[in-house]
XYZ file of C-alpha atoms in Angstrom:
745
model
C -227.780 125.674 -43.482
C -227.761 121.976 -44.308
C -231.005 120.416 -42.982
C -230.622 116.994 -41.411
C -233.794 114.870 -41.292
C -232.365 112.300 -38.925
C -234.225 113.339 -35.798
C -237.543 113.623 -37.573
C -236.937 110.327 -39.373
C -236.216 108.549 -36.094
C -239.286 110.173 -34.549
C -241.466 108.913 -37.419
C -239.991 105.443 -37.032
C -240.889 105.485 -33.348
C -244.465 106.404 -34.235
C -244.605 103.672 -36.862
C -243.317 101.042 -34.438
C -245.783 102.230 -31.775
C -248.927 102.096 -33.897
C -248.503 99.419 -36.536
C -248.411 96.347 -34.228
C -251.897 97.286 -33.069
C -253.092 97.497 -36.649
C -252.012 93.879 -37.135
C -254.969 92.835 -35.012
C -257.481 94.390 -37.392
C -256.968 92.472 -40.623
C -257.738 88.766 -40.812
C -255.791 86.587 -43.213
C -257.217 83.201 -44.074
C -255.019 82.147 -47.024
C -251.272 81.544 -47.289
C -249.807 80.540 -50.631
C -246.382 79.083 -51.362
C -245.023 77.627 -54.616
C -245.844 74.140 -53.291
C -249.045 74.526 -51.223
C -252.077 76.748 -50.955
C -253.240 76.719 -47.328
C -256.603 78.156 -46.240
C -258.446 78.308 -42.918
C -262.121 77.339 -43.358
C -265.085 77.386 -40.957
C -268.286 75.327 -40.783
C -271.074 76.314 -38.385
C -274.354 75.391 -40.106
C -276.463 76.311 -37.036
C -274.426 79.408 -36.226
C -272.533 80.034 -32.993
C -273.980 79.132 -29.598
C -274.989 82.015 -27.354
C -274.177 80.103 -24.173
C -272.544 76.745 -23.267
C -275.943 75.077 -23.040
C -276.476 75.539 -26.783
C -273.101 74.074 -27.765
C -274.429 70.597 -28.539
C -277.022 71.981 -30.958
C -274.542 74.361 -32.605
C -271.523 72.374 -33.793
C -268.665 74.587 -34.941
C -265.770 73.262 -37.022
C -262.595 74.867 -38.285
C -260.313 73.259 -40.808
C -256.988 73.798 -42.542
C -257.330 73.084 -46.248
C -254.091 72.178 -48.055
C -254.029 72.155 -51.845
C -250.758 70.574 -53.000
C -249.041 71.216 -56.273
C -248.534 68.038 -58.365
C -246.015 65.586 -56.872
C -245.870 67.399 -53.498
C -247.308 66.000 -50.262
C -247.695 66.664 -46.536
C -247.974 64.165 -43.680
C -250.418 62.270 -41.442
C -250.266 62.169 -37.617
C -247.744 59.301 -37.988
C -245.593 60.401 -40.928
C -244.031 56.961 -41.447
C -240.315 56.536 -42.083
C -239.668 60.275 -42.374
C -241.465 63.592 -42.320
C -243.408 65.613 -39.750
C -247.157 65.882 -39.115
C -248.980 69.157 -39.642
C -249.428 71.026 -36.341
C -251.921 73.727 -35.329
C -251.445 76.221 -32.479
C -254.728 77.991 -31.696
C -255.460 81.380 -30.144
C -259.116 81.438 -29.061
C -261.391 83.557 -26.816
C -261.967 82.501 -23.195
C -264.257 79.497 -22.867
C -263.468 78.198 -26.358
C -261.165 75.220 -26.876
C -259.950 73.469 -30.003
C -260.200 69.697 -30.178
C -257.840 67.311 -31.937
C -257.516 67.135 -35.700
C -259.923 64.629 -37.249
C -257.327 63.099 -39.545
C -258.582 61.742 -42.877
C -257.259 58.288 -43.697
C -253.768 58.645 -45.169
C -252.252 57.041 -48.222
C -248.848 55.448 -48.628
C -246.246 57.678 -50.209
C -243.314 55.507 -51.289
C -239.933 57.233 -51.468
C -237.776 54.113 -51.960
C -236.540 52.603 -49.773
C -238.816 54.533 -47.379
C -242.588 54.561 -47.092
C -244.325 57.613 -45.649
C -247.948 58.287 -44.709
C -249.691 61.457 -45.824
C -251.694 63.377 -48.374
C -251.351 64.795 -51.853
C -253.875 66.621 -54.002
C -256.355 68.376 -51.686
C -256.946 67.555 -48.037
C -258.960 69.252 -45.286
C -257.955 68.757 -41.644
C -261.092 69.454 -39.542
C -260.933 70.530 -35.899
C -264.004 70.822 -33.616
C -264.467 73.787 -31.282
C -265.638 73.096 -27.726
C -267.472 75.653 -25.589
C -266.878 75.380 -21.836
C -268.806 76.860 -18.921
C -266.642 80.002 -19.156
C -267.872 80.788 -22.649
C -269.804 83.996 -23.206
C -271.177 85.179 -26.520
C -268.882 87.910 -27.904
C -270.284 91.378 -27.345
C -269.293 92.536 -30.842
C -271.169 89.679 -32.473
C -268.036 87.998 -33.845
C -265.872 85.148 -32.648
C -262.231 85.849 -33.535
C -260.046 82.778 -34.043
C -256.369 82.593 -34.932
C -254.064 79.699 -35.633
C -250.409 79.224 -36.457
C -250.006 76.201 -38.725
C -246.741 74.414 -39.499
C -246.332 71.760 -42.139
C -243.572 69.926 -43.975
C -244.120 69.702 -47.713
C -242.015 67.222 -49.669
C -241.433 65.876 -53.119
C -237.928 64.397 -53.096
C -236.666 67.426 -51.191
C -238.564 68.712 -48.140
C -239.428 72.303 -47.209
C -240.681 73.303 -43.736
C -243.353 75.983 -44.018
C -245.742 77.814 -41.754
C -248.480 80.395 -41.856
C -250.661 82.439 -39.520
C -254.401 82.506 -40.195
C -257.358 84.389 -38.752
C -261.128 84.356 -39.142
C -264.011 86.287 -37.602
C -267.131 84.127 -37.297
C -270.488 85.944 -37.012
C -272.654 85.093 -34.024
C -275.848 85.354 -36.054
C -276.594 83.240 -39.116
C -275.196 80.087 -40.621
C -271.629 79.567 -41.797
C -271.980 76.713 -44.256
C -270.296 77.859 -47.454
C -267.745 75.021 -47.214
C -270.156 72.395 -45.936
C -269.502 69.990 -48.801
C -265.756 70.072 -48.158
C -266.200 69.347 -44.459
C -268.607 66.511 -45.205
C -266.067 65.021 -47.603
C -263.396 65.284 -44.908
C -265.662 63.571 -42.360
C -266.340 60.785 -44.875
C -262.592 60.387 -45.457
C -261.926 59.941 -41.728
C -261.728 56.312 -40.532
C -264.917 54.789 -39.123
C -264.246 53.960 -35.464
C -264.766 50.228 -34.838
C -262.691 50.074 -31.657
C -265.750 49.177 -29.562
C -267.167 46.642 -32.038
C -264.315 44.888 -33.795
C -262.682 42.006 -31.918
C -258.957 42.692 -32.241
C -256.217 40.456 -30.889
C -252.501 41.142 -31.199
C -249.473 39.182 -30.042
C -245.771 39.637 -30.699
C -244.140 36.525 -32.126
C -240.478 36.912 -32.897
C -240.012 40.075 -34.966
C -243.617 40.317 -36.127
C -246.924 41.414 -34.687
C -249.655 38.822 -35.302
C -253.077 40.422 -35.804
C -256.503 38.737 -35.745
C -259.421 41.105 -36.347
C -263.094 40.131 -36.582
C -265.967 42.493 -37.302
C -264.492 44.323 -40.271
C -266.866 45.438 -43.085
C -268.317 42.492 -44.937
C -267.546 44.114 -48.300
C -263.820 43.923 -47.473
C -263.631 40.158 -47.200
C -261.099 38.658 -49.568
C -259.430 42.020 -50.264
C -255.883 43.055 -49.306
C -255.685 45.716 -46.603
C -253.157 48.353 -45.662
C -252.180 48.932 -42.036
C -251.404 52.417 -40.691
C -250.303 52.447 -37.016
C -251.121 55.730 -35.299
C -248.139 55.260 -32.983
C -244.864 56.013 -34.802
C -241.852 53.679 -34.841
C -243.649 50.521 -33.742
C -244.366 48.692 -37.004
C -242.506 48.787 -40.289
C -243.943 51.623 -42.349
C -243.965 49.380 -45.420
C -246.297 47.113 -43.357
C -248.172 44.619 -45.529
C -245.929 45.364 -48.517
C -242.908 44.154 -46.548
C -241.405 40.849 -47.788
C -241.939 39.292 -44.352
C -245.530 40.494 -44.079
C -248.419 38.150 -44.727
C -252.176 38.511 -44.595
C -255.199 36.330 -45.292
C -258.897 36.017 -44.607
C -260.182 33.103 -42.524
C -263.900 33.521 -43.006
C -264.827 36.807 -41.413
C -261.516 37.102 -39.565
C -258.642 39.023 -41.115
C -255.200 37.777 -40.088
C -251.891 39.506 -40.713
C -248.273 39.283 -39.605
C -246.675 42.748 -39.683
C -242.910 43.230 -39.058
C -241.844 45.258 -36.037
C -239.864 48.409 -36.680
C -236.090 48.001 -36.427
C -236.033 51.328 -34.577
C -238.867 50.515 -32.161
C -238.380 52.445 -28.939
C -241.796 51.984 -27.264
C -244.000 49.068 -26.190
C -247.612 50.287 -26.118
C -250.185 48.053 -24.399
C -252.820 49.325 -26.813
C -252.016 50.023 -30.428
C -254.522 52.082 -32.478
C -254.528 51.021 -36.122
C -256.170 52.455 -39.225
C -257.040 49.824 -41.831
C -258.000 50.572 -45.403
C -258.523 48.646 -48.607
C -255.355 48.426 -50.683
C -255.204 51.291 -53.163
C -256.765 50.418 -56.498
C -259.731 48.564 -54.977
C -263.078 50.049 -53.990
C -265.096 48.812 -51.029
C -266.865 51.141 -48.573
C -266.082 52.366 -46.018
C -262.725 53.714 -47.121
C -261.010 53.152 -43.738
C -261.712 51.973 -40.210
C -259.977 52.451 -36.899
C -259.473 49.611 -34.446
C -257.724 49.373 -31.089
C -255.463 46.361 -30.657
C -254.597 45.219 -27.138
C -251.193 43.539 -27.262
C -251.232 40.244 -25.347
C -248.156 38.707 -23.786
C -246.034 41.852 -23.790
C -243.288 43.112 -26.078
C -239.610 42.180 -26.422
C -237.103 44.695 -25.096
C -237.169 47.929 -27.104
C -234.087 49.636 -28.412
C -232.980 52.882 -26.858
C -234.458 55.918 -28.525
C -232.188 57.293 -31.214
C -230.317 60.389 -30.177
C -227.501 61.573 -32.414
C -225.137 59.985 -34.858
C -221.691 58.811 -33.617
C -220.018 61.574 -35.637
C -222.226 64.261 -34.082
C -221.741 62.737 -30.644
C -217.968 62.974 -31.102
C -218.284 66.602 -32.202
C -220.433 67.422 -29.164
C -217.893 65.816 -26.866
C -215.101 67.803 -28.528
C -217.049 71.033 -28.092
C -217.650 70.174 -24.445
C -213.923 69.605 -23.965
C -213.151 72.936 -25.650
C -215.684 74.689 -23.445
C -214.153 73.138 -20.330
C -210.709 74.384 -21.325
C -211.985 77.825 -22.312
C -211.156 77.375 -25.983
C -213.457 78.450 -28.775
C -214.670 75.694 -31.090
C -212.762 75.348 -34.331
C -214.455 75.798 -37.665
C -214.742 72.718 -39.851
C -212.229 72.196 -42.534
C -209.273 72.198 -40.235
C -207.293 74.871 -38.507
C -207.461 76.364 -35.076
C -209.442 79.458 -34.260
C -208.146 82.669 -35.773
C -207.164 84.263 -32.460
C -208.272 87.541 -30.887
C -205.617 89.717 -32.553
C -206.413 88.319 -35.988
C -210.139 88.742 -35.296
C -209.640 92.400 -34.368
C -207.541 93.012 -37.472
C -210.056 91.227 -39.722
C -212.912 93.194 -38.164
C -211.068 96.484 -38.675
C -210.249 95.708 -42.324
C -213.806 94.539 -42.930
C -215.207 97.766 -41.503
C -212.834 99.735 -43.709
C -214.026 97.866 -46.815
C -217.660 98.495 -45.834
C -217.174 102.070 -47.048
C -217.004 100.691 -50.583
C -220.324 98.838 -50.260
C -223.288 100.416 -52.075
C -225.458 100.189 -48.967
C -223.266 102.800 -47.217
C -223.050 105.217 -50.151
C -226.234 107.193 -49.348
C -224.943 108.007 -45.865
C -221.520 109.000 -47.168
C -223.287 111.391 -49.536
C -224.638 113.242 -46.503
C -221.105 113.482 -45.110
C -219.819 114.949 -48.387
C -222.374 117.742 -48.044
C -221.324 118.282 -44.436
C -217.681 118.516 -45.500
C -218.498 121.073 -48.156
C -220.566 123.138 -45.739
C -217.633 123.455 -43.308
C -214.951 123.705 -45.993
C -213.084 126.489 -44.184
C -213.861 125.536 -40.587
C -211.138 123.095 -39.449
C -212.517 122.881 -35.920
C -216.015 122.005 -37.139
C -214.477 119.306 -39.353
C -212.682 117.685 -36.430
C -215.621 117.807 -34.046
C -217.932 116.373 -36.696
C -215.418 113.617 -37.490
C -215.094 112.624 -33.845
C -218.859 112.688 -33.272
C -219.461 110.578 -36.390
C -216.824 108.073 -35.253
C -218.350 107.832 -31.785
C -221.795 107.299 -33.309
C -220.512 104.492 -35.535
C -218.486 102.706 -32.840
C -221.177 103.029 -30.154
C -223.831 101.737 -32.559
C -221.751 98.721 -33.580
C -221.044 97.902 -29.936
C -224.719 98.332 -28.994
C -225.843 96.138 -31.884
C -223.238 93.526 -30.962
C -224.290 93.624 -27.308
C -227.930 93.130 -28.282
C -226.977 90.194 -30.506
C -224.924 88.563 -27.738
C -227.666 89.154 -25.145
C -230.346 87.603 -27.340
C -228.127 84.615 -28.134
C -227.423 84.157 -24.420
C -231.191 84.167 -23.832
C -231.553 81.249 -26.236
C -232.397 83.081 -29.456
C -230.841 81.689 -32.637
C -229.612 84.874 -34.301
C -226.727 86.073 -36.427
C -225.264 89.263 -37.866
C -227.893 91.261 -39.752
C -230.683 89.817 -37.592
C -232.494 93.150 -37.377
C -233.333 93.112 -41.096
C -234.993 89.726 -40.683
C -237.830 91.692 -39.061
C -240.144 93.317 -41.648
C -240.992 96.162 -39.263
C -237.328 97.187 -39.120
C -237.115 97.070 -42.913
C -240.249 99.210 -43.162
C -238.866 101.679 -40.598
C -235.616 102.084 -42.555
C -237.555 102.563 -45.805
C -239.575 105.285 -44.068
C -236.446 107.015 -42.812
C -234.759 106.992 -46.223
C -237.939 108.252 -47.872
C -237.985 111.231 -45.494
C -234.286 111.886 -46.142
C -234.800 111.651 -49.903
C -237.770 114.035 -49.876
C -235.784 116.516 -47.826
C -232.746 116.349 -50.095
C -234.988 116.691 -53.160
C -236.262 119.979 -51.749
C -239.853 118.961 -51.019
C -239.688 120.343 -47.483
C -237.494 122.081 -44.944
C -237.816 121.356 -41.279
C -238.828 124.892 -40.507
C -241.971 124.391 -42.615
C -243.215 121.212 -40.961
C -241.912 121.408 -37.375
C -242.109 123.929 -34.557
C -239.203 126.367 -34.674
C -237.765 125.028 -31.393
C -237.438 121.537 -32.861
C -236.387 122.667 -36.326
C -233.520 124.745 -34.862
C -231.998 121.801 -33.023
C -229.619 121.231 -35.920
C -228.148 124.689 -35.628
C -227.736 124.392 -31.855
C -226.439 120.796 -31.814
C -224.401 119.970 -34.950
C -222.452 117.373 -32.960
C -225.650 115.409 -32.358
C -226.333 115.467 -36.087
C -222.919 113.993 -36.823
C -223.428 111.361 -34.136
C -226.841 110.386 -35.566
C -225.335 110.160 -39.037
C -222.946 107.547 -37.601
C -225.915 105.662 -36.156
C -227.602 105.732 -39.551
C -224.436 104.482 -41.261
C -224.415 101.427 -39.007
C -228.127 100.793 -39.607
C -227.584 100.467 -43.353
C -224.094 98.922 -43.266
C -224.813 96.138 -40.774
C -226.543 93.820 -43.291
C -223.355 93.779 -45.377
C -220.505 91.411 -44.602
C -217.266 92.602 -46.170
C -214.164 90.467 -46.752
C -212.328 89.616 -43.499
C -215.479 90.260 -41.428
C -217.042 86.781 -41.663
C -214.453 84.844 -39.702
C -214.095 87.679 -37.165
C -217.840 87.808 -36.469
C -218.074 84.040 -36.202
C -215.178 84.026 -33.749
C -216.520 86.989 -31.776
C -219.786 85.347 -30.710
C -217.829 82.594 -28.938
C -215.628 85.049 -26.976
C -216.211 86.475 -23.497
C -218.355 89.594 -23.543
C -215.664 92.291 -23.377
C -213.502 90.670 -26.055
C -216.502 90.124 -28.325
C -217.546 93.770 -28.010
C -213.975 94.802 -28.855
C -214.346 92.976 -32.188
C -217.583 94.857 -32.925
C -215.895 98.143 -31.950
C -213.066 97.350 -34.374
C -215.583 97.035 -37.224
C -216.999 100.447 -36.312
C -213.574 102.021 -36.149
C -212.746 100.653 -39.599
C -215.986 102.043 -41.040
C -215.441 105.506 -39.502
C -211.686 105.800 -40.115
C -211.727 107.349 -43.642
C -214.002 110.161 -42.546
C -212.065 110.650 -39.303
C -208.755 110.927 -41.198
C -210.324 113.309 -43.708
C -211.671 115.455 -40.870
C -208.153 115.924 -39.446
C -206.439 116.366 -42.819
C -206.035 119.966 -44.054
C -205.419 118.670 -47.587
C -208.952 117.330 -47.768
C -210.431 120.669 -46.750
C -208.302 122.515 -49.319
C -209.375 120.085 -52.076
C -213.072 120.681 -51.486
C -214.881 123.338 -53.554
C -216.147 126.344 -51.686
C -219.840 126.474 -50.697
C -222.035 127.814 -53.449
C -224.949 127.175 -55.770
C -223.469 123.791 -56.751
C -224.418 122.491 -53.292
C -228.146 122.761 -54.036
C -227.710 120.782 -57.247
C -225.570 118.172 -55.507
C -228.035 117.970 -52.646
C -230.929 117.290 -55.029
C -228.819 114.714 -56.844
C -228.155 112.866 -53.585
C -231.901 112.294 -53.162
C -231.771 109.609 -55.820
C -229.404 107.257 -53.931
C -231.822 107.577 -51.022
C -234.774 106.574 -53.206
C -232.709 103.734 -54.681
C -232.153 102.491 -51.138
C -235.912 102.624 -50.572
C -236.410 100.491 -53.693
C -233.986 97.915 -52.302
C -235.693 97.885 -48.899
C -239.142 97.460 -50.488
C -237.748 94.529 -52.472
C -236.360 93.006 -49.269
C -239.751 93.391 -47.594
C -241.359 91.716 -50.590
C -239.168 88.651 -49.961
C -240.455 88.536 -46.377
C -244.100 89.601 -46.600
C -244.861 88.896 -50.247
C -246.112 91.255 -52.938
C -248.961 92.385 -50.651
C -246.482 93.488 -47.994
C -244.346 95.419 -50.493
C -247.428 97.088 -51.971
C -248.687 98.003 -48.499
C -245.369 99.653 -47.630
C -245.426 101.667 -50.867
C -248.959 102.837 -50.064
C -247.826 103.950 -46.598
C -244.835 105.828 -48.029
C -247.047 107.658 -50.549
C -249.449 108.622 -47.761
C -246.516 109.823 -45.639
C -245.196 111.943 -48.521
C -248.682 113.468 -48.866
C -248.659 114.404 -45.158
C -245.227 116.044 -45.438
C -246.254 117.964 -48.555
C -249.429 119.209 -46.836
C -247.374 120.664 -43.985
C -245.310 122.697 -46.472
C -248.330 124.637 -47.748
C -249.177 128.176 -46.752
C -252.463 129.951 -46.108
C -255.882 128.677 -45.118
C -255.707 125.556 -47.269
C -252.764 124.236 -45.247
C -254.599 122.943 -42.202
C -257.512 121.596 -44.231
C -255.170 119.540 -46.386
C -253.107 118.539 -43.334
C -256.250 117.140 -41.700
C -257.183 115.290 -44.894
C -253.616 113.953 -45.288
C -253.429 112.744 -41.688
C -256.817 111.039 -41.977
C -255.729 109.364 -45.212
C -252.474 108.244 -43.617
C -254.339 106.829 -40.597
C -256.732 104.916 -42.872
C -253.861 103.623 -45.020
C -251.974 102.473 -41.936
C -255.013 100.650 -40.541
C -255.943 99.060 -43.857
C -252.514 98.147 -45.201
C -250.160 98.353 -42.210
C -250.765 94.781 -40.985
C -249.680 93.365 -44.336
C -246.230 94.905 -43.900
C -245.443 92.731 -40.902
C -247.116 89.503 -41.983
C -244.448 86.939 -42.817
C -245.570 85.103 -45.920
C -244.857 81.360 -45.862
C -242.703 80.591 -48.860
C -240.168 78.093 -50.025
C -236.697 78.483 -48.588
C -235.349 78.628 -52.108
C -235.351 82.149 -53.483
C -235.491 80.786 -56.999
C -238.415 78.451 -56.511
C -236.595 75.911 -58.678
C -236.147 72.245 -57.911
C -234.031 69.512 -59.485
C -236.814 68.209 -61.706
C -237.557 71.733 -62.861
C -234.243 72.065 -64.663
C -234.405 73.480 -68.130
C -234.267 71.120 -71.055
C -230.895 72.556 -72.110
C -229.308 71.342 -68.882
C -229.294 74.733 -67.144
C -228.135 74.589 -63.539
C -230.834 74.806 -60.868
C -230.513 76.005 -57.284
C -232.222 73.771 -54.736
C -233.292 74.818 -51.227
C -230.839 73.908 -48.490
C -232.129 71.769 -45.611
C -230.404 70.210 -42.577
C -228.688 66.956 -43.488
C -229.109 67.455 -47.229
C -225.437 68.239 -47.846
C -224.310 65.129 -45.990
C -226.763 62.991 -47.944
C -225.546 64.301 -51.312
C -221.863 64.009 -50.411
C -222.439 60.441 -49.175
C -223.751 59.618 -52.645
C -220.407 60.716 -54.123
C -221.408 64.151 -55.484
C -219.906 67.554 -54.679
C -222.131 70.344 -53.296
C -221.809 74.142 -53.436
C -223.865 75.989 -50.808
C -224.756 79.677 -51.038
C -225.814 81.155 -47.669
C -227.629 84.336 -48.705
C -230.344 86.854 -47.820
C -232.373 89.364 -49.793
C -231.203 92.210 -47.539
C -227.521 91.348 -48.072
C -226.215 93.647 -50.818
C -222.960 91.698 -51.129
C -224.987 88.526 -51.697
C -226.964 90.099 -54.525
C -223.802 91.466 -56.149
C -222.155 88.042 -56.075
C -225.279 86.422 -57.579
C -225.261 88.800 -60.539
C -221.503 88.540 -61.144
C -219.461 85.525 -60.051
C -222.336 83.080 -59.581
C -223.750 84.012 -63.003
C -220.394 83.892 -64.803
C -220.550 81.527 -67.832
C -217.141 80.006 -67.075
C -218.139 79.302 -63.475
C -221.438 77.754 -64.571
C -219.578 75.593 -67.110
C -217.193 74.355 -64.398
C -220.079 73.542 -62.062
C -221.786 71.581 -64.816
C -218.582 69.760 -65.802
C -217.845 68.767 -62.207
C -221.512 67.734 -61.672
C -221.805 69.953 -58.585
C -225.202 70.202 -56.860
C -226.191 73.762 -55.958
C -227.972 74.512 -52.686
C -229.158 77.914 -51.516
C -229.755 78.633 -47.829
C -231.997 81.721 -47.763
C -231.584 83.618 -44.476
C -233.853 86.528 -45.464
C -236.130 85.488 -42.632
C -235.028 84.135 -39.329
C -234.117 80.451 -39.656
C -232.528 78.758 -36.608
C -231.303 75.832 -38.727
C -229.332 78.138 -41.026
C -228.042 80.122 -38.049
C -226.781 76.899 -36.459
C -225.123 75.795 -39.698
C -223.371 79.161 -40.046
C -222.091 78.824 -36.491
C -220.804 75.336 -37.290
C -218.867 76.868 -40.177
C -217.399 79.513 -37.897
C -219.524 82.312 -39.389
C -222.227 84.595 -38.040
C -223.516 86.416 -41.101
C -223.984 86.174 -44.845
C -222.755 85.783 -47.528
C -220.996 82.492 -46.907
C -219.992 80.117 -49.705
C -219.001 76.534 -48.951
C -217.812 73.800 -51.305
C -218.271 70.232 -50.053
C -216.738 67.224 -51.766
C -216.496 63.512 -50.867
C -213.383 62.764 -48.853
C -212.434 66.440 -48.462
C -212.897 69.009 -45.722
C -215.459 71.762 -46.494
C -213.875 74.788 -48.185
C -215.222 78.164 -46.979
C -214.654 80.790 -49.678
C -214.400 84.580 -49.468
C -217.420 86.785 -48.825
C -216.745 88.851 -51.962
C -216.148 85.757 -54.040
C -214.242 86.100 -57.309
C -214.442 84.072 -60.494
C -210.814 82.950 -60.170
C -211.261 81.873 -56.540
C -214.360 79.787 -57.243
C -212.941 78.251 -60.422
C -209.739 77.406 -58.582
C -211.690 75.623 -55.837
C -213.712 73.716 -58.424
C -210.534 72.764 -60.261
C -209.244 70.979 -57.150
C -212.223 68.604 -57.031
């Protein structure tokens, strides 16, 4: 009898999904590291935590996000200047505890000609005070648990949006003052508030704001000052460095004329300003904050910028298409591919999926099933039909879930399930169980009650159906040739038509096995059951373990090396549990208890790391333009919205690789065509910039860009050139195809 571990594997996955989210609440993570920034959540409570709201004033509590930038990288102030985004913090705190505003240290000017931004490089700490309201009660467990989700934009010449989730547990008793010096330095770096003491007058004259400020520090007199408006898009970010800006001291009064922003869209009655001594001079304090009341009003402001004329035209065209019931056309010309062509492309793509390495482990199980029923034609046919139904139903269900989530506002695409580390971990668990079973470590009769272990014998059709479900689970991350355009077209169709496209993919995937099941020639060609089946069965364990290796690697791209290591620890503990159940005699239940306790401890200690998304650069190479090798080696840069348009506008061609760690086709193309010496030589000769859009984790911007290209999954390869429509290349890209496209530049 051929044992099928599918039911047990799915049962274990259900247990994993039920328990591990709770474990995520146990482990606190206070540091997130990316190639560009090390971010850490710090606390400062020198008098300890208050026991009731009345003690809050005598027990100040501060939290702070510390950002340590790599050389030449920076993040942004509350007003980022001409471009950029400020760092944001979203807090999760106990009842009665509130987070105040960030106490922003004085920024510095970060020129990126012709722009000037405001922000920080080196090391900066962003302190935040905690407030304790009347609802506050001292935590019964003696610890105050705080969590925060931080988002920041880190830039050099390119910009990378990053985020991280942090947690700390602050003890109720005792002082928390390990980082006191860093908080004191951050408080010293914050502007001194002179809004109630300095006499500040402001009046708009023409296109400049005239400032007269008295009461500034005496040590500043005669020195040049920088102006940082807290309100964005009011004054020119270049401020006093602008050619039309002037400043002078008239005794103790500082006077300046600062140009208004060309994109000004607001007219504030009060304008908070941070003033600091021009960089290179030293005069305490480092910065002050004043509040300027604008006298005489403002000239009419321009309308707030919305979208570019080109984007506005595209939106209007899409609206017209929607009104007429037509699907939007993909860029690069050409109408949509049509429903019949989409169904045919989906069917052919599903057929080609059988050649993808991700599906091979499942097909190995079907080979064993074929051999087992070599002389039973009826069993062959029933198994073939059940497998086909399992594949088609699973593809339709997955497509329906995708369409439902998109209709609910989620930005998702094909393969979205493997963007969740818990799903990756669940699949790795399932394939580990299958591999251990095929390797002969256990039989179901030894680890399960006889009623459950005999289900296979009583319900072989269910086994075949579940094998089809498993085939879809591992095949869905792959996008075969012909599938890309069909999937992109399907998501814009009405529900029934879209599901028909997904069903066509499933039918293509299942067809070879269905034909073989109804073909007597296949049955006659198979060897008769015998001892060879045990050897072949053990051999098939290794493709399963190879799949586990791939899934662990995928998880490592999402949760970092800690996440991958945690998953390996859980799989080892699971294997120990299964082995313990196979033992006989008195030692069995003792070792089972030990194994289960070890597995529970491993899950609680390491489980949370599996699901923690590590904040990393969007580039899976970590390389940047200035990091190119001295021999002129090509470097992949991270893709970002608007970056392609900016490069093409400068007159340079761009090749974009939309990829993901869980996409087997993507990894194959990287190691073959995209690493081919002739292709690399052509890219260098044509001076083509290389961008990589990494979709390993969910990224709405990449999802939107794929939709704009008429695609809904990866891989996608696009060649952009000045004056030419974007060229979308094949999913399984060949050397000749890519070189031919480059030759037409």
